Amino acid sequence: MHPLDEATYLAPNGSCAYRGRTSDAYWNFGGPFGGVTAATLMRAVLDRKNRIGDPCSVTVNFTAAIARGAFEVAARPVRTGKSVQHWYVELRQADVVAANATIVCAHRSSTWSHKPTVAPVAPAAKSIKPMPTDGRNAFVEQFEFRFVEGALERNASFDGRLRSARSCLWLNNALPRPWDFIGLTTFCDLFFGRIFHVQGTVFPAATVSMTAYFHVDAEGLSALDDGPLLGVADANVFEAGFFDQTAQLWSDNGRLLATTTQIVRYRA
Amino acid sequence: MHPLDEATYLAPNGSCAYRGRTSDAYWNFGGPFGGVTAATLMRAVLDRKNRIGDPCSVTVNFTAAIARGAFEVAARPVRTGKSVQHWYVELRQADVVAANATIVCAHRSSTWSHKPTVAPVAPAAKSIKPMPTDGRNAFVEQFEFRFVEGALERNASFDGRLRSARSCLWLNNALPRPWDFIGLTTFCDLFFGRIFHVQGTVFPAATVSMTAYFHVDAEGLSALDDGPLLGVADANVFEAGFFDQTAQLWSDNGRLLATTTQIVRYRA
């Protein structure tokens, strides 16, 4: 089993609930990497037999710290329409809701299409050396980061120089894994906090809420096999303890797979 | 009472629930304007005495059609931390959940700040003629739209020419109203569907989910009095029945107030 499937594994626990367990392999500062938590909530919907269509949007709120160990996840369909279905998901640990999510699934249909935004120009993933991942939080070692632009610096502290909030990079699993919505959801949170890029130093900061829209269905994802994704991330404002973050994930052949935003709490 | 306050008015109905009623003044194609629905869910949290801080993020899912008439709204705090509080809100009509929301409130703190994104350059609101709002869906008449760029065309049908998905415009209430989170939430959904701009024609399309991040607190909003907001909206992809939409709302004096995204279902 791939480490990401182990980390997001859910054992049935009643008709609409599951039991899971945090993964040391994807540990971040003082808690699991948020992308894996988001993917775990997504799995609770993907595993449901009464699901309609494929995920189309997800909002995950990181409501409390998650401790090492077991947790429960419950998912309920809030509303099932003819082709769109809305889910509400909660992850609880010791009676505290530590994360929740609203997830929309939908049958896509054949329509007029238009793609005004095009993929950034970037050299091939293979031509760029991956960032060394040793000596960082555990989850970082599970992935490959090949920076095209806006690499992550690692100074001991902020020197006062404001660097760009924008990064462009190739991302992939360190151990290859075919693409699905577990992987895509995880990768929506795989952009390092923009504050680290601006300040050139890494420190604890907590995503409060993340939203992702998916522009591909299961079949389209599966056609990508386990190839790298091109990511672009940026930020608009850092103020009063919160910054926003926007990102796009593209396939190797220039298809926009996901657009995502998050709001992150910081002390600096 | 301002029409927007009438439209979003909630009467207490038990300890954590409210009763509301749709407003003909803000009617859209076959249902209430989504911005007012979003603001109604926001009001259910704003009205709660056990609320901590000001809204920081909101995701609203439009889960079913809302019919003319009464509805119930229930809000519960999912998790209350020291300075961040997570709410889950549902709007029900005849036992169907017609909208739900997750809302994050927070005490903001004094931190290092940085604002890499600056407001678009635009002529003063007063120098631009408002778009005529007569003969459109009722809600349009409640607002002023002064297009700087990317005006809304109104052709009978799509002529095949692809127009820009980007608009820049001054927005305000037709009847002046001081800014608060009811107004700001409403305006996050006040950008016409990008598909109408691209195709140059207007037809029914339904927002499935909208997320907004607020970069201002109640005091900062109140300082804006009832002045116009500068909005910018764009889209990345229209495909298989869904398009995304991104937008920013700026104050008259160049402060970023909100960033927002939504995913919209279309048939075309």
mmCIF file with all atom_site columns, N, CA and C in Angstrom, chain B residues 52-91:
data_model
loop_
_atom_site.group_PDB
_atom_site.id
_atom_site.type_symbol
_atom_site.label_atom_id
_atom_site.label_alt_id
_atom_site.label_comp_id
_atom_site.label_asym_id
_atom_site.label_entity_id
_atom_site.label_seq_id
_atom_site.pdbx_PDB_ins_code
_atom_site.Cartn_x
_atom_site.Cartn_y
_atom_site.Cartn_z
_atom_site.occupancy
_atom_site.B_iso_or_equiv
_atom_site.pdbx_formal_charge
_atom_site.auth_seq_id
_atom_site.auth_comp_id
_atom_site.auth_asym_id
_atom_site.auth_atom_id
_atom_site.pdbx_PDB_model_num
ATOM 1   N N  . ILE B 1 52 ? -17.204 34.720 18.636 1.00 0.00 ? 52 ILE B N  1
ATOM 2   C CA . ILE B 1 52 ? -15.881 35.250 18.974 1.00 0.00 ? 52 ILE B CA 1
ATOM 3   C C  . ILE B 1 52 ? -15.347 35.998 17.758 1.00 0.00 ? 52 ILE B C  1
ATOM 4   N N  . GLY B 1 53 ? -14.967 37.241 17.911 1.00 0.00 ? 53 GLY B N  1
ATOM 5   C CA . GLY B 1 53 ? -14.295 37.980 16.832 1.00 0.00 ? 53 GLY B CA 1
ATOM 6   C C  . GLY B 1 53 ? -15.183 38.234 15.619 1.00 0.00 ? 53 GLY B C  1
ATOM 7   N N  . ASP B 1 54 ? -14.545 38.545 14.504 1.00 0.00 ? 54 ASP B N  1
ATOM 8   C CA . ASP B 1 54 ? -15.244 38.889 13.263 1.00 0.00 ? 54 ASP B CA 1
ATOM 9   C C  . ASP B 1 54 ? -15.048 37.791 12.220 1.00 0.00 ? 54 ASP B C  1
ATOM 10  N N  . PRO B 1 55 ? -15.949 37.719 11.228 1.00 0.00 ? 55 PRO B N  1
ATOM 11  C CA . PRO B 1 55 ? -15.805 36.716 10.170 1.00 0.00 ? 55 PRO B CA 1
ATOM 12  C C  . PRO B 1 55 ? -14.469 36.856 9.439  1.00 0.00 ? 55 PRO B C  1
ATOM 13  N N  . CYS B 1 56 ? -13.897 35.725 9.164  1.00 0.00 ? 56 CYS B N  1
ATOM 14  C CA . CYS B 1 56 ? -12.577 35.673 8.539  1.00 0.00 ? 56 CYS B CA 1
ATOM 15  C C  . CYS B 1 56 ? -12.673 34.858 7.250  1.00 0.00 ? 56 CYS B C  1
ATOM 16  N N  . SER B 1 57 ? -13.515 33.846 7.235  1.00 0.00 ? 57 SER B N  1
ATOM 17  C CA . SER B 1 57 ? -13.756 33.101 5.994  1.00 0.00 ? 57 SER B CA 1
ATOM 18  C C  . SER B 1 57 ? -15.152 32.509 6.010  1.00 0.00 ? 57 SER B C  1
ATOM 19  N N  . VAL B 1 58 ? -15.707 32.332 4.830  1.00 0.00 ? 58 VAL B N  1
ATOM 20  C CA . VAL B 1 58 ? -17.029 31.715 4.693  1.00 0.00 ? 58 VAL B CA 1
ATOM 21  C C  . VAL B 1 58 ? -17.067 30.896 3.406  1.00 0.00 ? 58 VAL B C  1
ATOM 22  N N  . THR B 1 59 ? -17.636 29.710 3.508  1.00 0.00 ? 59 THR B N  1
ATOM 23  C CA . THR B 1 59 ? -17.968 28.920 2.325  1.00 0.00 ? 59 THR B CA 1
ATOM 24  C C  . THR B 1 59 ? -19.465 28.664 2.362  1.00 0.00 ? 59 THR B C  1
ATOM 25  N N  . VAL B 1 60 ? -20.145 29.037 1.306  1.00 0.00 ? 60 VAL B N  1
ATOM 26  C CA . VAL B 1 60 ? -21.582 28.777 1.206  1.00 0.00 ? 60 VAL B CA 1
ATOM 27  C C  . VAL B 1 60 ? -21.817 27.811 0.053  1.00 0.00 ? 60 VAL B C  1
ATOM 28  N N  . ASN B 1 61 ? -22.546 26.746 0.321  1.00 0.00 ? 61 ASN B N  1
ATOM 29  C CA . ASN B 1 61 ? -22.940 25.811 -0.727 1.00 0.00 ? 61 ASN B CA 1
ATOM 30  C C  . ASN B 1 61 ? -24.424 26.003 -1.009 1.00 0.00 ? 61 ASN B C  1
ATOM 31  N N  . PHE B 1 62 ? -24.753 26.169 -2.267 1.00 0.00 ? 62 PHE B N  1
ATOM 32  C CA . PHE B 1 62 ? -26.152 26.337 -2.670 1.00 0.00 ? 62 PHE B CA 1
ATOM 33  C C  . PHE B 1 62 ? -26.662 24.954 -3.049 1.00 0.00 ? 62 PHE B C  1
ATOM 34  N N  . THR B 1 63 ? -27.323 24.303 -2.087 1.00 0.00 ? 63 THR B N  1
ATOM 35  C CA . THR B 1 63 ? -27.566 22.866 -2.200 1.00 0.00 ? 63 THR B CA 1
ATOM 36  C C  . THR B 1 63 ? -28.884 22.514 -2.898 1.00 0.00 ? 63 THR B C  1
ATOM 37  N N  . ALA B 1 64 ? -29.832 23.435 -2.899 1.00 0.00 ? 64 ALA B N  1
ATOM 38  C CA . ALA B 1 64 ? -31.117 23.176 -3.565 1.00 0.00 ? 64 ALA B CA 1
ATOM 39  C C  . ALA B 1 64 ? -31.757 24.500 -3.927 1.00 0.00 ? 64 ALA B C  1
ATOM 40  N N  . ALA B 1 65 ? -32.738 24.447 -4.829 1.00 0.00 ? 65 ALA B N  1
ATOM 41  C CA . ALA B 1 65 ? -33.475 25.665 -5.182 1.00 0.00 ? 65 ALA B CA 1
ATOM 42  C C  . ALA B 1 65 ? -34.230 26.159 -3.949 1.00 0.00 ? 65 ALA B C  1
ATOM 43  N N  . ILE B 1 66 ? -34.282 27.473 -3.780 1.00 0.00 ? 66 ILE B N  1
ATOM 44  C CA . ILE B 1 66 ? -35.051 28.064 -2.681 1.00 0.00 ? 66 ILE B CA 1
ATOM 45  C C  . ILE B 1 66 ? -36.314 28.668 -3.287 1.00 0.00 ? 66 ILE B C  1
ATOM 46  N N  . ALA B 1 67 ? -37.458 28.245 -2.750 1.00 0.00 ? 67 ALA B N  1
ATOM 47  C CA . ALA B 1 67 ? -38.739 28.761 -3.259 1.00 0.00 ? 67 ALA B CA 1
ATOM 48  C C  . ALA B 1 67 ? -39.103 30.050 -2.528 1.00 0.00 ? 67 ALA B C  1
ATOM 49  N N  . ARG B 1 68 ? -39.963 30.854 -3.131 1.00 0.00 ? 68 ARG B N  1
ATOM 50  C CA . ARG B 1 68 ? -40.480 32.060 -2.469 1.00 0.00 ? 68 ARG B CA 1
ATOM 51  C C  . ARG B 1 68 ? -41.117 31.672 -1.150 1.00 0.00 ? 68 ARG B C  1
ATOM 52  N N  . GLY B 1 69 ? -40.781 32.392 -0.083 1.00 0.00 ? 69 GLY B N  1
ATOM 53  C CA . GLY B 1 69 ? -41.463 32.143 1.186  1.00 0.00 ? 69 GLY B CA 1
ATOM 54  C C  . GLY B 1 69 ? -40.519 31.967 2.351  1.00 0.00 ? 69 GLY B C  1
ATOM 55  N N  . ALA B 1 70 ? -41.005 31.275 3.378  1.00 0.00 ? 70 ALA B N  1
ATOM 56  C CA . ALA B 1 70 ? -40.280 31.162 4.651  1.00 0.00 ? 70 ALA B CA 1
ATOM 57  C C  . ALA B 1 70 ? -39.206 30.079 4.602  1.00 0.00 ? 70 ALA B C  1
ATOM 58  N N  . PHE B 1 71 ? -38.202 30.255 5.437  1.00 0.00 ? 71 PHE B N  1
ATOM 59  C CA . PHE B 1 71 ? -37.174 29.225 5.623  1.00 0.00 ? 71 PHE B CA 1
ATOM 60  C C  . PHE B 1 71 ? -36.680 29.298 7.060  1.00 0.00 ? 71 PHE B C  1
ATOM 61  N N  . GLU B 1 72 ? -35.944 28.243 7.467  1.00 0.00 ? 72 GLU B N  1
ATOM 62  C CA . GLU B 1 72 ? -35.323 28.248 8.795  1.00 0.00 ? 72 GLU B CA 1
ATOM 63  C C  . GLU B 1 72 ? -33.823 28.191 8.648  1.00 0.00 ? 72 GLU B C  1
ATOM 64  N N  . VAL B 1 73 ? -33.143 28.851 9.555  1.00 0.00 ? 73 VAL B N  1
ATOM 65  C CA . VAL B 1 73 ? -31.674 28.823 9.562  1.00 0.00 ? 73 VAL B CA 1
ATOM 66  C C  . VAL B 1 73 ? -31.220 28.387 10.945 1.00 0.00 ? 73 VAL B C  1
ATOM 67  N N  . ALA B 1 74 ? -30.305 27.427 11.008 1.00 0.00 ? 74 ALA B N  1
ATOM 68  C CA . ALA B 1 74 ? -29.739 26.990 12.289 1.00 0.00 ? 74 ALA B CA 1
ATOM 69  C C  . ALA B 1 74 ? -28.227 27.093 12.210 1.00 0.00 ? 74 ALA B C  1
ATOM 70  N N  . ALA B 1 75 ? -27.633 27.631 13.259 1.00 0.00 ? 75 ALA B N  1
ATOM 71  C CA . ALA B 1 75 ? -26.169 27.793 13.301 1.00 0.00 ? 75 ALA B CA 1
ATOM 72  C C  . ALA B 1 75 ? -25.643 27.149 14.574 1.00 0.00 ? 75 ALA B C  1
ATOM 73  N N  . ARG B 1 76 ? -24.558 26.392 14.448 1.00 0.00 ? 76 ARG B N  1
ATOM 74  C CA . ARG B 1 76 ? -23.946 25.840 15.662 1.00 0.00 ? 76 ARG B CA 1
ATOM 75  C C  . ARG B 1 76 ? -22.435 26.018 15.618 1.00 0.00 ? 76 ARG B C  1
ATOM 76  N N  . PRO B 1 77 ? -21.858 26.365 16.772 1.00 0.00 ? 77 PRO B N  1
ATOM 77  C CA . PRO B 1 77 ? -20.401 26.454 16.826 1.00 0.00 ? 77 PRO B CA 1
ATOM 78  C C  . PRO B 1 77 ? -19.835 25.038 16.837 1.00 0.00 ? 77 PRO B C  1
ATOM 79  N N  . VAL B 1 78 ? -19.015 24.728 15.837 1.00 0.00 ? 78 VAL B N  1
ATOM 80  C CA . VAL B 1 78 ? -18.440 23.387 15.711 1.00 0.00 ? 78 VAL B CA 1
ATOM 81  C C  . VAL B 1 78 ? -17.253 23.261 16.660 1.00 0.00 ? 78 VAL B C  1
ATOM 82  N N  . ARG B 1 79 ? -16.552 24.388 16.802 1.00 0.00 ? 79 ARG B N  1
ATOM 83  C CA . ARG B 1 79 ? -15.349 24.376 17.645 1.00 0.00 ? 79 ARG B CA 1
ATOM 84  C C  . ARG B 1 79 ? -15.006 25.824 18.001 1.00 0.00 ? 79 ARG B C  1
ATOM 85  N N  . THR B 1 80 ? -14.823 26.077 19.270 1.00 0.00 ? 80 THR B N  1
ATOM 86  C CA . THR B 1 80 ? -14.457 27.411 19.716 1.00 0.00 ? 80 THR B CA 1
ATOM 87  C C  . THR B 1 80 ? -13.081 27.353 20.361 1.00 0.00 ? 80 THR B C  1
ATOM 88  N N  . GLY B 1 81 ? -12.104 27.964 19.732 1.00 0.00 ? 81 GLY B N  1
ATOM 89  C CA . GLY B 1 81 ? -10.760 28.028 20.295 1.00 0.00 ? 81 GLY B CA 1
ATOM 90  C C  . GLY B 1 81 ? -10.584 29.333 21.048 1.00 0.00 ? 81 GLY B C  1
ATOM 91  N N  . LYS B 1 82 ? -9.354  29.653 21.365 1.00 0.00 ? 82 LYS B N  1
ATOM 92  C CA . LYS B 1 82 ? -9.078  30.856 22.146 1.00 0.00 ? 82 LYS B CA 1
ATOM 93  C C  . LYS B 1 82 ? -9.376  32.101 21.306 1.00 0.00 ? 82 LYS B C  1
ATOM 94  N N  . SER B 1 83 ? -9.022  32.053 20.034 1.00 0.00 ? 83 SER B N  1
ATOM 95  C CA . SER B 1 83 ? -9.243  33.238 19.208 1.00 0.00 ? 83 SER B CA 1
ATOM 96  C C  . SER B 1 83 ? -9.843  32.932 17.840 1.00 0.00 ? 83 SER B C  1
ATOM 97  N N  . VAL B 1 84 ? -10.085 31.638 17.545 1.00 0.00 ? 84 VAL B N  1
ATOM 98  C CA . VAL B 1 84 ? -10.707 31.256 16.272 1.00 0.00 ? 84 VAL B CA 1
ATOM 99  C C  . VAL B 1 84 ? -11.920 30.376 16.569 1.00 0.00 ? 84 VAL B C  1
ATOM 100 N N  . GLN B 1 85 ? -13.009 30.631 15.872 1.00 0.00 ? 85 GLN B N  1
ATOM 101 C CA . GLN B 1 85 ? -14.254 29.894 16.102 1.00 0.00 ? 85 GLN B CA 1
ATOM 102 C C  . GLN B 1 85 ? -14.835 29.438 14.759 1.00 0.00 ? 85 GLN B C  1
ATOM 103 N N  . HIS B 1 86 ? -15.213 28.160 14.712 1.00 0.00 ? 86 HIS B N  1
ATOM 104 C CA . HIS B 1 86 ? -15.757 27.571 13.484 1.00 0.00 ? 86 HIS B CA 1
ATOM 105 C C  . HIS B 1 86 ? -17.250 27.295 13.645 1.00 0.00 ? 86 HIS B C  1
ATOM 106 N N  . TRP B 1 87 ? -18.043 27.749 12.691 1.00 0.00 ? 87 TRP B N  1
ATOM 107 C CA . TRP B 1 87 ? -19.495 27.570 12.712 1.00 0.00 ? 87 TRP B CA 1
ATOM 108 C C  . TRP B 1 87 ? -19.938 26.712 11.531 1.00 0.00 ? 87 TRP B C  1
ATOM 109 N N  . TYR B 1 88 ? -21.044 25.969 11.761 1.00 0.00 ? 88 TYR B N  1
ATOM 110 C CA . TYR B 1 88 ? -21.725 25.283 10.664 1.00 0.00 ? 88 TYR B CA 1
ATOM 111 C C  . TYR B 1 88 ? -23.166 25.783 10.642 1.00 0.00 ? 88 TYR B C  1
ATOM 112 N N  . VAL B 1 89 ? -23.627 26.190 9.484  1.00 0.00 ? 89 VAL B N  1
ATOM 113 C CA . VAL B 1 89 ? -24.943 26.811 9.346  1.00 0.00 ? 89 VAL B CA 1
ATOM 114 C C  . VAL B 1 89 ? -25.739 26.096 8.244  1.00 0.00 ? 89 VAL B C  1
ATOM 115 N N  . GLU B 1 90 ? -27.003 25.861 8.513  1.00 0.00 ? 90 GLU B N  1
ATOM 116 C CA . GLU B 1 90 ? -27.874 25.268 7.484  1.00 0.00 ? 90 GLU B CA 1
ATOM 117 C C  . GLU B 1 90 ? -29.142 26.093 7.310  1.00 0.00 ? 90 GLU B C  1
ATOM 118 N N  . LEU B 1 91 ? -29.532 26.247 6.075  1.00 0.00 ? 91 LEU B N  1
ATOM 119 C CA . LEU B 1 91 ? -30.815 26.879 5.747  1.00 0.00 ? 91 LEU B CA 1
ATOM 120 C C  . LEU B 1 91 ? -31.732 25.777 5.213  1.00 0.00 ? 91 LEU B C  1
#
